[in-house]
CSV table of C-alpha atoms and ligand atoms in Angstrom, one decimal:
chain,number,residue,atom,x,y,z
A,15,MET,CA,-16.8,-1.5,8.9
A,16,HIS,CA,-13.6,0.5,8.5
A,17,VAL,CA,-10.5,-0.4,6.5
A,18,LEU,CA,-6.9,0.4,7.3
A,19,MET,CA,-4.9,-0.2,4.1
A,20,PHE,CA,-1.2,-0.6,3.7
A,21,PHE,CA,0.2,-0.1,0.3
A,22,LEU,CA,3.8,-1.4,0.1
A,23,ASP,CA,5.5,-0.5,-3.1
A,24,GLY,CA,7.3,-3.3,-4.9
A,25,VAL,CA,6.4,-6.4,-3.0
A,26,GLY,CA,5.7,-9.6,-4.9
A,27,LEU,CA,5.5,-13.3,-4.0
A,28,GLY,CA,9.0,-14.8,-4.4
A,29,SER,CA,10.7,-18.1,-3.9
A,30,GLU,CA,11.2,-19.6,-0.4
A,31,ASP,CA,14.9,-18.7,-0.6
A,32,ALA,CA,16.6,-16.7,2.1
A,33,ASP,CA,19.4,-15.8,-0.2
A,34,ARG,CA,17.1,-14.0,-2.6
A,35,ASN,CA,13.9,-13.2,-0.8
A,36,PRO,CA,14.3,-11.0,2.3
A,37,PHE,CA,10.9,-12.2,3.6
A,38,PHE,CA,12.7,-15.5,4.5
A,39,ARG,CA,15.7,-13.7,6.1
A,40,ALA,CA,13.8,-11.0,8.1
A,41,HIS,CA,12.3,-11.5,11.6
A,42,LEU,CA,8.6,-10.9,10.9
A,43,PRO,CA,6.7,-12.1,14.0
A,44,ALA,CA,3.6,-9.9,13.5
A,45,LEU,CA,3.0,-10.9,9.9
A,46,ARG,CA,3.7,-14.5,10.7
A,47,THR,CA,1.2,-14.4,13.6
A,48,ILE,CA,-1.5,-13.0,11.3
A,49,LEU,CA,-0.8,-15.8,8.8
A,50,GLY,CA,-0.8,-18.7,11.3
A,51,GLY,CA,3.0,-18.9,11.5
A,52,GLU,CA,3.6,-19.0,7.7
A,53,LEU,CA,4.7,-16.6,5.0
A,54,PRO,CA,3.4,-16.8,1.4
A,55,HIS,CA,5.7,-17.7,-1.5
A,56,LEU,CA,5.4,-18.8,-5.1
A,57,ARG,CA,4.6,-22.4,-4.2
A,58,ARG,CA,2.3,-21.3,-1.3
A,59,ARG,CA,0.3,-18.4,-2.7
A,60,ARG,CA,-2.8,-18.8,-0.6
A,61,ILE,CA,-2.8,-19.0,3.2
A,62,GLU,CA,-6.0,-19.2,5.3
A,63,ALA,CA,-5.3,-18.8,9.0
A,64,ALA,CA,-7.5,-17.9,12.0
A,65,ASN,CA,-6.3,-14.3,12.2
A,66,GLY,CA,-5.8,-13.5,8.5
A,67,ILE,CA,-5.5,-14.7,5.0
A,68,CYS,CA,-3.3,-14.2,2.0
A,69,LEU,CA,-4.1,-14.6,-1.7
A,70,PRO,CA,-2.2,-13.7,-4.8
A,71,LEU,CA,-3.2,-10.8,-7.1
A,72,ASP,CA,-2.1,-10.6,-10.7
A,73,ALA,CA,-0.1,-7.4,-11.3
A,74,ASN,CA,0.7,-8.0,-15.0
A,75,LEU,CA,-2.8,-6.9,-16.0
A,76,GLY,CA,-2.7,-8.6,-19.4
A,77,VAL,CA,0.1,-6.5,-20.7
A,78,PRO,CA,3.6,-7.7,-21.6
A,79,GLY,CA,6.7,-6.2,-20.0
A,80,LEU,CA,7.6,-5.4,-16.4
A,81,PRO,CA,4.8,-3.8,-14.3
A,82,GLN,CA,5.4,-0.2,-13.2
A,83,SER,CA,3.9,1.9,-10.4
A,84,GLY,CA,2.0,4.5,-12.4
A,85,THR,CA,-0.2,2.0,-14.2
A,86,GLY,CA,-0.2,-0.6,-11.4
A,87,GLN,CA,-1.3,1.9,-8.7
A,88,THR,CA,-3.9,3.2,-11.1
A,89,ALA,CA,-5.4,-0.3,-11.2
A,90,LEU,CA,-5.0,-0.7,-7.5
A,91,PHE,CA,-6.6,2.6,-6.4
A,92,THR,CA,-9.3,3.1,-9.1
A,93,GLY,CA,-10.2,-0.5,-10.1
A,94,LYS,CA,-9.5,0.5,-13.8
A,95,ASN,CA,-6.9,-1.4,-15.7
A,96,GLY,CA,-4.3,1.4,-16.1
A,97,ALA,CA,-1.9,-0.8,-18.1
A,98,ARG,CA,-4.5,-1.8,-20.6
A,99,LEU,CA,-5.8,1.8,-20.9
A,100,ALA,CA,-2.3,3.1,-21.5
A,101,GLY,CA,-1.3,0.2,-23.7
A,102,LYS,CA,1.8,-0.4,-21.7
A,103,HIS,CA,3.2,-0.5,-18.2
A,104,PHE,CA,4.3,3.0,-17.2
A,105,GLY,CA,5.8,4.7,-14.1
A,106,PRO,CA,6.6,5.7,-11.6
A,107,HIS,CA,4.2,8.7,-12.2
A,108,PRO,CA,0.7,8.4,-13.7
A,109,TYR,CA,0.6,8.1,-17.4
A,110,SER,CA,-0.8,11.4,-18.8
A,111,THR,CA,-3.9,9.9,-20.4
A,112,LEU,CA,-4.7,8.1,-17.1
A,113,ARG,CA,-4.8,11.3,-15.0
A,114,PRO,CA,-8.5,12.0,-15.8
A,115,VAL,CA,-9.3,8.4,-15.0
A,116,ILE,CA,-7.6,8.7,-11.6
A,117,ALA,CA,-9.2,12.0,-10.9
A,118,GLU,CA,-12.6,10.5,-11.6
A,119,HIS,CA,-12.4,7.0,-10.1
A,120,ASN,CA,-9.9,7.1,-7.3
A,121,ILE,CA,-10.8,5.3,-4.1
A,122,PHE,CA,-10.9,8.5,-2.0
A,123,LYS,CA,-13.4,10.1,-4.3
A,124,GLN,CA,-15.5,7.0,-4.4
A,125,PHE,CA,-15.8,7.2,-0.6
A,126,LEU,CA,-16.5,10.9,-0.6
A,127,GLN,CA,-19.3,10.4,-3.1
A,128,VAL,CA,-21.1,8.0,-0.8
A,129,GLY,CA,-20.6,10.2,2.3
A,130,LYS,CA,-17.8,8.2,3.8
A,131,LYS,CA,-14.6,9.7,5.3
A,132,PRO,CA,-11.3,8.7,3.7
A,133,ALA,CA,-7.8,9.8,4.9
A,134,PHE,CA,-4.3,9.5,3.6
A,135,ALA,CA,-2.1,9.0,6.7
A,136,ASN,CA,1.3,9.9,5.2
A,137,VAL,CA,2.9,13.2,6.1
A,138,PHE,CA,4.7,15.2,3.4
A,139,PRO,CA,7.6,17.7,3.9
A,140,GLN,CA,7.5,21.2,2.6
A,141,ARG,CA,10.1,20.2,0.1
A,142,PHE,CA,7.5,17.9,-1.6
A,143,PHE,CA,5.0,20.8,-2.0
A,144,ASP,CA,7.8,23.1,-3.3
A,145,TYR,CA,8.8,20.5,-5.9
A,146,LEU,CA,5.2,20.1,-7.1
A,147,LYS,CA,5.0,23.8,-7.9
A,148,SER,CA,7.6,23.4,-10.6
A,149,HIS,CA,6.8,19.7,-11.5
A,150,PRO,CA,3.0,19.5,-11.2
A,151,THR,CA,2.7,16.1,-12.9
A,152,ARG,CA,5.4,14.4,-10.8
A,153,THR,CA,2.9,13.2,-8.2
A,154,SER,CA,2.3,9.6,-7.4
A,155,VAL,CA,-1.1,8.1,-8.1
A,156,THR,CA,-2.0,8.4,-4.4
A,157,THR,CA,-1.0,12.0,-3.9
A,158,PHE,CA,-2.7,13.0,-7.2
A,159,SER,CA,-5.8,11.1,-6.1
A,160,CYS,CA,-5.9,13.2,-2.9
A,161,MET,CA,-5.3,16.4,-4.7
A,162,ALA,CA,-8.0,15.6,-7.3
A,163,SER,CA,-10.6,14.7,-4.6
A,164,GLY,CA,-9.9,17.3,-1.9
A,165,VAL,CA,-8.5,14.9,0.7
A,166,PRO,CA,-5.9,16.9,2.6
A,167,LEU,CA,-2.2,15.9,2.3
A,168,ARG,CA,-0.8,15.8,5.8
A,169,VAL,CA,2.0,18.2,6.8
A,170,TYR,CA,4.6,18.4,9.6
A,171,ALA,CA,2.1,19.9,12.1
A,172,ASP,CA,0.1,16.7,11.7
A,173,LEU,CA,3.2,14.6,12.4
A,174,GLU,CA,3.9,16.6,15.5
A,175,ALA,CA,0.3,16.3,16.7
A,176,GLY,CA,0.3,12.5,16.2
A,177,ASN,CA,-2.2,12.7,13.4
A,178,GLY,CA,-0.1,11.4,10.6
A,179,ILE,CA,2.8,9.0,9.9
A,180,SER,CA,6.1,9.6,8.2
A,181,ALA,CA,6.8,7.6,5.0
A,182,ASP,CA,9.7,6.0,6.9
A,183,ILE,CA,7.3,5.1,9.8
A,184,THR,CA,9.6,6.3,12.6
A,185,ALA,CA,10.1,9.9,11.3
A,186,GLU,CA,13.9,9.6,11.7
A,187,GLY,CA,14.3,10.9,8.2
A,188,TRP,CA,12.8,14.3,9.1
A,189,LYS,CA,16.1,15.4,10.6
A,190,THR,CA,17.3,15.8,7.0
A,191,LEU,CA,14.1,17.5,5.9
A,192,GLY,CA,14.6,20.7,7.9
A,193,HIS,CA,13.2,19.5,11.2
A,194,PRO,CA,16.1,18.5,13.4
A,195,ASP,CA,13.8,18.4,16.4
A,196,ALA,CA,11.3,16.0,14.9
A,197,GLY,CA,10.3,13.4,17.4
A,198,ILE,CA,11.2,9.8,16.5
A,199,ILE,CA,8.6,7.2,17.3
A,200,SER,CA,8.7,3.5,17.5
A,201,PRO,CA,7.1,1.4,14.7
A,202,GLN,CA,4.7,0.1,17.3
A,203,GLU,CA,3.6,3.7,18.2
A,204,ALA,CA,3.1,4.5,14.5
A,205,GLY,CA,0.8,1.4,14.3
A,206,ARG,CA,-1.2,2.6,17.3
A,207,ARG,CA,-1.6,6.1,15.7
A,208,LEU,CA,-2.9,4.5,12.5
A,209,VAL,CA,-5.5,2.5,14.4
A,210,ALA,CA,-6.6,5.7,16.1
A,211,LEU,CA,-7.0,7.3,12.7
A,212,ALA,CA,-8.9,4.2,11.4
A,213,ARG,CA,-11.4,4.6,14.3
A,214,GLU,CA,-12.0,8.2,13.2
A,215,PHE,CA,-12.1,7.7,9.4
A,216,ASP,CA,-13.9,5.0,7.3
A,217,PHE,CA,-10.8,4.4,5.1
A,218,VAL,CA,-7.2,5.1,6.0
A,219,LEU,CA,-4.3,4.5,3.6
A,220,PHE,CA,-0.6,4.4,4.5
A,221,GLU,CA,2.0,4.1,1.8
A,222,TYR,CA,5.4,2.6,2.3
A,223,TRP,CA,7.9,2.8,-0.6
A,224,ARG,CA,11.1,1.7,1.2
A,225,THR,CA,10.4,-1.9,0.0
A,226,ASP,CA,10.7,-0.9,-3.7
A,227,HIS,CA,13.8,1.1,-2.9
A,228,ALA,CA,15.5,-1.8,-1.3
A,229,GLY,CA,14.6,-4.0,-4.2
A,230,HIS,CA,16.2,-1.7,-6.7
A,231,ALA,CA,19.2,-1.4,-4.5
A,232,GLN,CA,19.5,-5.2,-4.3
A,233,SER,CA,20.4,-4.7,-0.7
A,234,MET,CA,19.5,-7.6,1.7
A,235,THR,CA,20.4,-5.4,4.7
A,236,GLU,CA,18.2,-2.6,3.6
A,237,ALA,CA,15.4,-5.0,2.6
A,238,VAL,CA,15.4,-6.8,5.9
A,239,GLU,CA,15.4,-3.5,7.8
A,240,ALA,CA,12.5,-2.1,5.8
A,241,LEU,CA,10.5,-5.3,6.3
A,242,GLU,CA,11.2,-5.6,10.0
A,243,ARG,CA,10.3,-1.9,10.6
A,244,PHE,CA,7.0,-2.5,8.8
A,245,ASP,CA,6.4,-5.6,10.9
A,246,GLY,CA,6.9,-3.5,14.1
A,247,LEU,CA,4.2,-1.2,12.8
A,248,LEU,CA,2.0,-4.2,12.1
A,249,ASP,CA,2.6,-5.4,15.7
A,250,GLY,CA,1.4,-2.0,17.0
A,251,VAL,CA,-1.7,-2.2,14.8
A,252,VAL,CA,-2.7,-5.7,15.9
A,253,GLY,CA,-2.1,-4.7,19.6
A,254,ALA,CA,-4.3,-1.7,19.3
A,255,LEU,CA,-7.2,-3.2,17.3
A,256,ASP,CA,-8.9,-4.6,20.5
A,257,GLY,CA,-12.0,-5.9,18.7
A,258,ALA,CA,-12.5,-2.6,16.7
A,259,PRO,CA,-14.5,-3.1,13.5
A,260,ILE,CA,-11.4,-2.4,11.4
A,261,THR,CA,-10.2,-4.7,8.6
A,262,VAL,CA,-6.5,-4.4,7.8
A,263,VAL,CA,-5.6,-4.8,4.1
A,264,MET,CA,-2.1,-5.0,2.8
A,265,THR,CA,-1.0,-5.2,-0.8
A,266,SER,CA,1.4,-3.9,-3.5
A,267,ASP,CA,1.5,-2.7,-7.1
A,268,HIS,CA,4.2,-5.1,-8.5
A,269,GLY,CA,7.0,-7.4,-7.4
A,270,ASN,CA,10.5,-6.3,-6.7
A,271,ILE,CA,11.9,-6.8,-3.2
A,272,GLU,CA,11.1,-10.5,-3.2
A,273,ASP,CA,13.9,-11.3,-5.7
A,274,LEU,CA,17.1,-9.4,-4.9
A,275,SER,CA,18.9,-11.3,-7.7
A,276,THR,CA,17.5,-8.6,-10.0
A,277,LYS,CA,17.3,-4.8,-9.6
A,278,THR,CA,14.2,-4.5,-11.7
A,279,HIS,CA,10.5,-5.1,-11.0
A,280,THR,CA,9.2,-8.6,-11.5
A,281,ARG,CA,6.1,-10.2,-13.1
A,282,HIS,CA,5.3,-12.1,-9.9
A,283,PRO,CA,1.9,-12.0,-8.4
A,284,VAL,CA,1.6,-9.7,-5.4
A,285,PRO,CA,0.3,-10.8,-2.0
A,286,LEU,CA,-3.0,-9.4,-0.7
A,287,VAL,CA,-3.0,-10.0,3.1
A,288,VAL,CA,-6.1,-9.3,5.1
A,289,ALA,CA,-6.2,-9.3,8.9
A,290,GLY,CA,-9.0,-8.8,11.3
A,291,LYS,CA,-11.9,-10.9,12.5
A,292,ASP,CA,-13.7,-10.6,9.1
A,293,ALA,CA,-10.6,-11.3,7.0
A,294,ALA,CA,-12.0,-14.5,5.4
A,295,ARG,CA,-15.3,-12.9,4.5
A,296,PHE,CA,-13.5,-9.9,2.9
A,297,ALA,CA,-11.2,-12.2,0.9
A,298,SER,CA,-14.0,-14.4,-0.4
A,299,ALA,CA,-15.9,-11.3,-1.4
A,300,LEU,CA,-12.9,-10.1,-3.3
A,301,SER,CA,-11.9,-13.4,-4.9
A,302,GLY,CA,-15.6,-14.2,-5.7
A,303,ARG,CA,-15.4,-11.4,-8.3
A,304,ARG,CA,-13.2,-13.3,-10.7
A,305,ARG,CA,-11.5,-16.7,-11.0
A,306,ARG,CA,-8.1,-15.0,-10.8
A,307,SER,CA,-8.0,-11.7,-8.8
A,308,SER,CA,-5.9,-8.8,-10.0
A,309,LEU,CA,-5.0,-5.3,-8.7
A,310,CYS,CA,-8.2,-4.1,-10.4
A,311,ASP,CA,-10.4,-6.0,-7.8
A,312,VAL,CA,-9.1,-4.3,-4.7
A,313,THR,CA,-10.8,-0.9,-4.8
A,314,PRO,CA,-14.2,-2.3,-5.8
A,315,ALA,CA,-14.0,-4.9,-2.9
A,316,ILE,CA,-13.0,-2.2,-0.3
A,317,VAL,CA,-15.7,0.2,-1.4
A,318,GLU,CA,-18.3,-2.6,-1.3
A,319,TRP,CA,-17.0,-3.7,2.1
A,320,ILE,CA,-17.2,-0.2,3.7
A,321,SER,CA,-20.3,0.9,1.9
A,322,PRO,CA,-22.3,-2.2,1.0
A,323,HIS,CA,-24.6,-2.1,-2.0
A,324,THR,CA,-23.8,1.4,-2.9
A,325,PRO,CA,-23.3,1.4,-6.7
A,326,SER,CA,-19.6,2.0,-7.2
A,327,HIS,CA,-19.0,5.2,-9.3
A,328,THR,CA,-18.2,3.6,-12.6
B,413,ZN,ZN1,10.3,0.6,-8.5
C-alpha cells in the first residue's frame, strides 16, 4: 500500500459560516465528492462517506497557548509530542532542542530504515538553497527531515521534467524566482503528476503553505483561491488513481484559515481526511490508537499502514 500525503499548513475545523470560514465560501467539488457531498466543521467533526472519511485531530498537544508550526509539524511528522518536549508551542522553524528528535524519528527516515522509498514532491528554487547557507536553522520541519535522512530536495530540473510540484501547485510563481520560462500547469495536471510519483514511491508528501498565509492575511479572496486551487489538484489526483493501491491522506499542523476573523492561529482541531478505497480501514487503525487522536498519531499510523508490523523506530 502506498500513501500520498497532503500537508496543508494552517487548516483547522471552523464554524459553518461563509463569512468567516472560506471552506463554506469556496467551490470545492473534489473534496465534497470525497466526503459524500459534505464538508466538516466544528459541529460535524466526523464524516464517513463511501469515498472517504474525515476525523478531527487535536493540535493543542496538551500545551496552553496557540499551536505553532515548528512543534506541530514535529508531532505530525515524527509522532513525538514536540510541544510537550519543548515545553511550549514554537514556530515556524523547529525548536532547537527538537532538531535531534526530528533527525532521528522523522517519517522519511522511518521508511528508509524499513527499506521503503519515501519522496518529498515539493520543488525548491535556488534562492532557498542560497538562503540556507547563511541561515542553516531556518528550515521547516519537512525540509530538515529530508536533509537529515538523505531524501533529496527537488530542484527546478525536476519541475521541468514533471517529477516535482511547485509549492504554489501551478508553478506560476517561478516567473519571479529567476525562471521566466517556467511552464505553468493546471492544478489537475499537478495532481496527476503526484499520483505518478505515488506509484513509484511508497510514501509521497506534498506541502502547501498558502492556506496558512491566507489565514494570517485574513483575506477571503486569497483563502478561497488557495482552497479552490488545492481542490483542482485533488480532482486531478482522484481522476488518476484508477484503482491504484494509493491511500490519500490530508491534514494540517494547526488551525488558521478556518477563522478569518482572527489573523492568528487557532486552537481548533484539524481535519484528517482520508480518501481511497481503504480510507475507512486506515481511519479506524488510526483512531483505534487512542480515544482522541492527535497530530502524534498520524506518522505511526502511516508507517504501520505502508509497512505492517514493522516495529516503528522509537
Ligand atoms: Zn502561521
